[in-house]
PDB file of C-alpha atoms in Angstrom:
ATOM      1  CA  UNK A 340     -39.092   9.530 -40.864  1.00 71.00           C
ATOM      2  CA  UNK A 341     -35.360   8.496 -40.028  1.00 78.00           C
ATOM      3  CA  UNK A 342     -36.784   5.553 -37.928  1.00 85.00           C
ATOM      4  CA  UNK A 343     -38.930   4.141 -41.020  1.00 86.00           C
ATOM      5  CA  UNK A 344     -36.156   4.531 -43.312  1.00 89.00           C
ATOM      6  CA  UNK A 345     -33.458   2.348 -41.204  1.00 91.00           C
ATOM      7  CA  UNK A 346     -36.070  -0.713 -40.879  1.00 94.00           C
ATOM      8  CA  UNK A 347     -34.274  -3.711 -41.585  1.00 95.00           C
ATOM      9  CA  UNK A 348     -35.706  -6.869 -42.816  1.00 96.00           C
ATOM     10  CA  UNK A 349     -35.215  -8.531 -39.142  1.00 95.00           C
ATOM     11  CA  UNK A 350     -37.496  -5.505 -37.749  1.00 96.00           C
ATOM     12  CA  UNK A 351     -40.412  -7.688 -39.182  1.00 96.00           C
ATOM     13  CA  UNK A 352     -41.929 -10.577 -37.075  1.00 96.00           C
ATOM     14  CA  UNK A 353     -44.415 -11.787 -39.089  1.00 94.00           C
ATOM     15  CA  UNK A 354     -45.368 -14.703 -36.786  1.00 95.00           C
ATOM     16  CA  UNK A 355     -46.572 -12.235 -33.972  1.00 96.00           C
ATOM     17  CA  UNK A 356     -47.270  -9.496 -36.102  1.00 96.00           C
ATOM     18  CA  UNK A 357     -45.084  -7.115 -34.752  1.00 94.00           C
ATOM     19  CA  UNK A 358     -42.557  -4.402 -35.891  1.00 94.00           C
ATOM     20  CA  UNK A 359     -39.386  -3.760 -33.788  1.00 94.00           C
ATOM     21  CA  UNK A 360     -38.306  -0.184 -34.025  1.00 90.00           C
ATOM     22  CA  UNK A 361     -35.149   1.381 -32.455  1.00 86.00           C
ATOM     23  CA  UNK A 362     -36.012   5.122 -31.680  1.00 80.00           C
ATOM     24  CA  UNK A 363     -34.105   8.202 -30.229  1.00 78.00           C
ATOM     25  CA  UNK A 364     -31.953   7.298 -27.932  1.00 83.00           C
ATOM     26  CA  UNK A 365     -31.486   3.653 -29.015  1.00 84.00           C
ATOM     27  CA  UNK A 366     -34.861   2.639 -27.478  1.00 83.00           C
ATOM     28  CA  UNK A 367     -36.556  -0.264 -28.455  1.00 87.00           C
ATOM     29  CA  UNK A 368     -40.436  -0.395 -29.049  1.00 86.00           C
ATOM     30  CA  UNK A 369     -42.965  -2.911 -30.553  1.00 89.00           C
ATOM     31  CA  UNK A 370     -45.360  -1.925 -32.655  1.00 88.00           C
ATOM     32  CA  UNK A 371     -48.086  -4.101 -33.846  1.00 89.00           C
ATOM     33  CA  UNK A 372     -48.800  -4.580 -37.699  1.00 92.00           C
ATOM     34  CA  UNK A 373     -52.372  -5.314 -39.063  1.00 93.00           C
ATOM     35  CA  UNK A 374     -52.401  -8.364 -41.606  1.00 95.00           C
ATOM     36  CA  UNK A 375     -52.837  -6.243 -44.533  1.00 95.00           C
ATOM     37  CA  UNK A 376     -49.827  -4.272 -43.885  1.00 94.00           C
ATOM     38  CA  UNK A 377     -47.661  -7.323 -43.380  1.00 95.00           C
ATOM     39  CA  UNK A 378     -48.962  -8.366 -46.482  1.00 96.00           C
ATOM     40  CA  UNK A 379     -48.019  -4.963 -48.108  1.00 95.00           C
ATOM     41  CA  UNK A 380     -44.486  -5.346 -46.896  1.00 95.00           C
ATOM     42  CA  UNK A 381     -44.001  -8.801 -48.147  1.00 95.00           C
ATOM     43  CA  UNK A 382     -45.173  -7.576 -51.504  1.00 96.00           C
ATOM     44  CA  UNK A 383     -42.682  -4.851 -51.161  1.00 94.00           C
ATOM     45  CA  UNK A 384     -40.072  -7.127 -50.382  1.00 94.00           C
ATOM     46  CA  UNK A 385     -40.579  -9.224 -53.395  1.00 96.00           C
ATOM     47  CA  UNK A 386     -40.249  -6.393 -55.649  1.00 95.00           C
ATOM     48  CA  UNK A 387     -36.504  -5.450 -54.180  1.00 95.00           C
ATOM     49  CA  UNK A 388     -35.519  -8.541 -52.297  1.00 95.00           C
ATOM     50  CA  UNK A 389     -33.026  -6.635 -50.624  1.00 96.00           C
ATOM     51  CA  UNK A 390     -31.390  -9.098 -47.698  1.00 96.00           C
ATOM     52  CA  UNK A 391     -30.916  -6.471 -45.172  1.00 97.00           C
ATOM     53  CA  UNK A 392     -32.951  -3.218 -45.819  1.00 97.00           C
ATOM     54  CA  UNK A 393     -36.953  -3.257 -45.630  1.00 95.00           C
ATOM     55  CA  UNK A 394     -36.733   0.249 -47.658  1.00 94.00           C
ATOM     56  CA  UNK A 395     -33.193   0.115 -49.665  1.00 96.00           C
ATOM     57  CA  UNK A 396     -31.914   3.011 -51.342  1.00 95.00           C
ATOM     58  CA  UNK A 397     -31.473   2.696 -55.326  1.00 94.00           C
ATOM     59  CA  UNK A 398     -27.870   1.083 -55.198  1.00 95.00           C
ATOM     60  CA  UNK A 399     -29.301  -1.441 -52.235  1.00 94.00           C
ATOM     61  CA  UNK A 400     -26.137  -0.716 -50.432  1.00 96.00           C
ATOM     62  CA  UNK A 401     -27.794   1.336 -47.631  1.00 96.00           C
ATOM     63  CA  UNK A 402     -31.369   2.604 -46.361  1.00 95.00           C
ATOM     64  CA  UNK A 403     -33.497   4.844 -48.215  1.00 94.00           C
ATOM     65  CA  UNK A 404     -32.575   8.453 -47.306  1.00 94.00           C
ATOM     66  CA  UNK A 405     -35.292  10.202 -44.992  1.00 91.00           C
ATOM     67  CA  UNK A 406     -35.555  13.053 -47.670  1.00 92.00           C
ATOM     68  CA  UNK A 407     -36.626  10.627 -50.394  1.00 92.00           C
ATOM     69  CA  UNK A 408     -39.414   9.120 -47.892  1.00 88.00           C
ATOM     70  CA  UNK A 409     -40.474  12.698 -46.692  1.00 88.00           C
ATOM     71  CA  UNK A 410     -40.783  13.606 -50.610  1.00 89.00           C
ATOM     72  CA  UNK A 411     -42.442  10.378 -51.561  1.00 89.00           C
ATOM     73  CA  UNK A 412     -44.861  10.920 -48.871  1.00 87.00           C
ATOM     74  CA  UNK A 413     -45.804  14.745 -49.774  1.00 88.00           C
ATOM     75  CA  UNK A 414     -46.276  13.315 -53.485  1.00 91.00           C
ATOM     76  CA  UNK A 415     -48.659  10.582 -52.352  1.00 90.00           C
ATOM     77  CA  UNK A 416     -50.500  13.384 -50.206  1.00 90.00           C
ATOM     78  CA  UNK A 417     -51.021  15.701 -53.104  1.00 91.00           C
ATOM     79  CA  UNK A 418     -52.113  12.938 -55.342  1.00 93.00           C
ATOM     80  CA  UNK A 419     -54.577  12.255 -52.797  1.00 92.00           C
ATOM     81  CA  UNK A 420     -55.860  15.755 -53.009  1.00 92.00           C
ATOM     82  CA  UNK A 421     -54.433  16.679 -49.328  1.00 88.00           C
ATOM     83  CA  UNK A 422     -52.949  20.217 -49.791  1.00 80.00           C
ATOM     84  CA  UNK A 423     -52.072  21.281 -46.328  1.00 80.00           C
ATOM     85  CA  UNK A 424     -50.594  20.191 -42.750  1.00 71.00           C
ATOM     86  CA  UNK A 425     -49.488  17.169 -44.493  1.00 80.00           C
ATOM     87  CA  UNK A 426     -46.286  15.713 -42.657  1.00 83.00           C
ATOM     88  CA  UNK A 427     -45.442  12.246 -41.357  1.00 79.00           C
ATOM     89  CA  UNK A 428     -45.798  14.040 -37.920  1.00 83.00           C
ATOM     90  CA  UNK A 429     -49.398  14.761 -38.745  1.00 84.00           C
ATOM     91  CA  UNK A 430     -49.819  11.327 -39.846  1.00 84.00           C
ATOM     92  CA  UNK A 431     -48.449  10.053 -36.364  1.00 86.00           C
ATOM     93  CA  UNK A 432     -50.897  12.379 -34.601  1.00 88.00           C
ATOM     94  CA  UNK A 433     -53.765  11.281 -36.466  1.00 88.00           C
ATOM     95  CA  UNK A 434     -52.848   7.498 -35.496  1.00 89.00           C
ATOM     96  CA  UNK A 435     -52.426   8.420 -31.720  1.00 92.00           C
ATOM     97  CA  UNK A 436     -55.736  10.491 -31.712  1.00 90.00           C
ATOM     98  CA  UNK A 437     -57.591   7.723 -33.217  1.00 90.00           C
ATOM     99  CA  UNK A 438     -56.179   5.047 -31.002  1.00 92.00           C
ATOM    100  CA  UNK A 439     -57.681   7.164 -28.047  1.00 89.00           C
ATOM    101  CA  UNK A 440     -60.971   8.243 -29.664  1.00 85.00           C
ATOM    102  CA  UNK A 441     -61.457   4.513 -29.924  1.00 87.00           C
ATOM    103  CA  UNK A 442     -60.986   3.422 -26.151  1.00 86.00           C
ATOM    104  CA  UNK A 443     -57.289   2.485 -26.243  1.00 91.00           C
ATOM    105  CA  UNK A 444     -55.702   3.281 -22.844  1.00 92.00           C
ATOM    106  CA  UNK A 445     -53.247   6.444 -23.247  1.00 92.00           C
ATOM    107  CA  UNK A 446     -50.740   4.318 -21.351  1.00 94.00           C
ATOM    108  CA  UNK A 447     -50.708   1.673 -24.336  1.00 93.00           C
ATOM    109  CA  UNK A 448     -50.551   4.762 -26.621  1.00 93.00           C
ATOM    110  CA  UNK A 449     -47.524   6.140 -24.982  1.00 93.00           C
ATOM    111  CA  UNK A 450     -45.984   2.745 -25.623  1.00 89.00           C
ATOM    112  CA  UNK A 451     -46.918   2.528 -28.720  1.00 88.00           C
ATOM    113  CA  UNK A 452     -45.116   5.717 -29.433  1.00 88.00           C
ATOM    114  CA  UNK A 453     -41.903   5.004 -27.450  1.00 86.00           C
ATOM    115  CA  UNK A 454     -42.777   8.366 -25.396  1.00 89.00           C
ATOM    116  CA  UNK A 455     -40.931   8.190 -22.031  1.00 88.00           C
ATOM    117  CA  UNK A 456     -43.289  10.729 -20.172  1.00 93.00           C
ATOM    118  CA  UNK A 457     -47.314  10.459 -20.185  1.00 94.00           C
ATOM    119  CA  UNK A 458     -47.340  14.333 -20.241  1.00 93.00           C
ATOM    120  CA  UNK A 459     -45.843  13.772 -23.908  1.00 91.00           C
ATOM    121  CA  UNK A 460     -48.542  11.415 -25.135  1.00 92.00           C
ATOM    122  CA  UNK A 461     -51.452  13.524 -23.199  1.00 89.00           C
ATOM    123  CA  UNK A 462     -51.249  16.236 -26.111  1.00 85.00           C
ATOM    124  CA  UNK A 463     -53.338  13.498 -28.160  1.00 83.00           C
ATOM    125  CA  UNK A 464     -56.101  13.731 -25.572  1.00 80.00           C
ATOM    126  CA  UNK A 465     -57.784  16.906 -26.967  1.00 77.00           C
ATOM    127  CA  UNK A 466     -61.468  16.944 -27.358  1.00 63.00           C
ATOM    128  CA  UNK A 467     -62.251  15.830 -31.086  1.00 69.00           C
ATOM    129  CA  UNK A 468     -65.650  15.966 -32.366  1.00 68.00           C
ATOM    130  CA  UNK A 469     -66.207  12.201 -32.410  1.00 71.00           C
ATOM    131  CA  UNK A 470     -65.086  12.686 -28.621  1.00 71.00           C
ATOM    132  CA  UNK A 471     -67.425  15.389 -28.030  1.00 74.00           C
ATOM    133  CA  UNK A 472     -70.211  13.643 -29.896  1.00 78.00           C
ATOM    134  CA  UNK A 473     -69.652  10.449 -27.578  1.00 78.00           C
ATOM    135  CA  UNK A 474     -69.464  12.100 -24.638  1.00 78.00           C
ATOM    136  CA  UNK A 475     -72.643  14.113 -25.021  1.00 78.00           C
ATOM    137  CA  UNK A 476     -74.350  10.854 -25.858  1.00 83.00           C
ATOM    138  CA  UNK A 477     -72.897   9.127 -22.654  1.00 83.00           C
ATOM    139  CA  UNK A 478     -73.883  12.288 -20.631  1.00 86.00           C
ATOM    140  CA  UNK A 479     -77.641  12.298 -21.926  1.00 88.00           C
ATOM    141  CA  UNK A 480     -77.991   8.843 -21.063  1.00 88.00           C
ATOM    142  CA  UNK A 481     -76.719   9.048 -17.478  1.00 89.00           C
ATOM    143  CA  UNK A 482     -78.847  12.397 -16.980  1.00 90.00           C
ATOM    144  CA  UNK A 483     -82.379  10.811 -18.086  1.00 89.00           C
ATOM    145  CA  UNK A 484     -84.753  10.718 -15.298  1.00 79.00           C
ATOM    146  CA  UNK A 485     -83.013  13.015 -13.189  1.00 74.00           C
TER     147      UNK A 485
END
């Protein structure tokens, strides 16, 4: 959450559809931004037009407090009917898991998440139901006719 609250307007590169994030230890990483997300960020910015912060506080003189963002996230989950296990980290975990399930190389996921060690990223490689189903289908095809 802290990374998100400190995003500055200059972090968004619309031309290349990327977001520059400064993470732990001042490590920089680039995250791809799909066009619908860019459009939403543009709409959001037009509502506040803060010259520096993507998510400004009420006074506009600093970034949004991470607790405010966390509470807003929890309230949105509640409105969506999601009652348990809702954290920003769960969202990050789902994102990484879906990338891997859809065939994105684990090293790419490592870079997107900003992990230094690949072993940190491997926690997202657990066998989910879609992965197991896909694996069974592949194994069935490979073993047909033996």
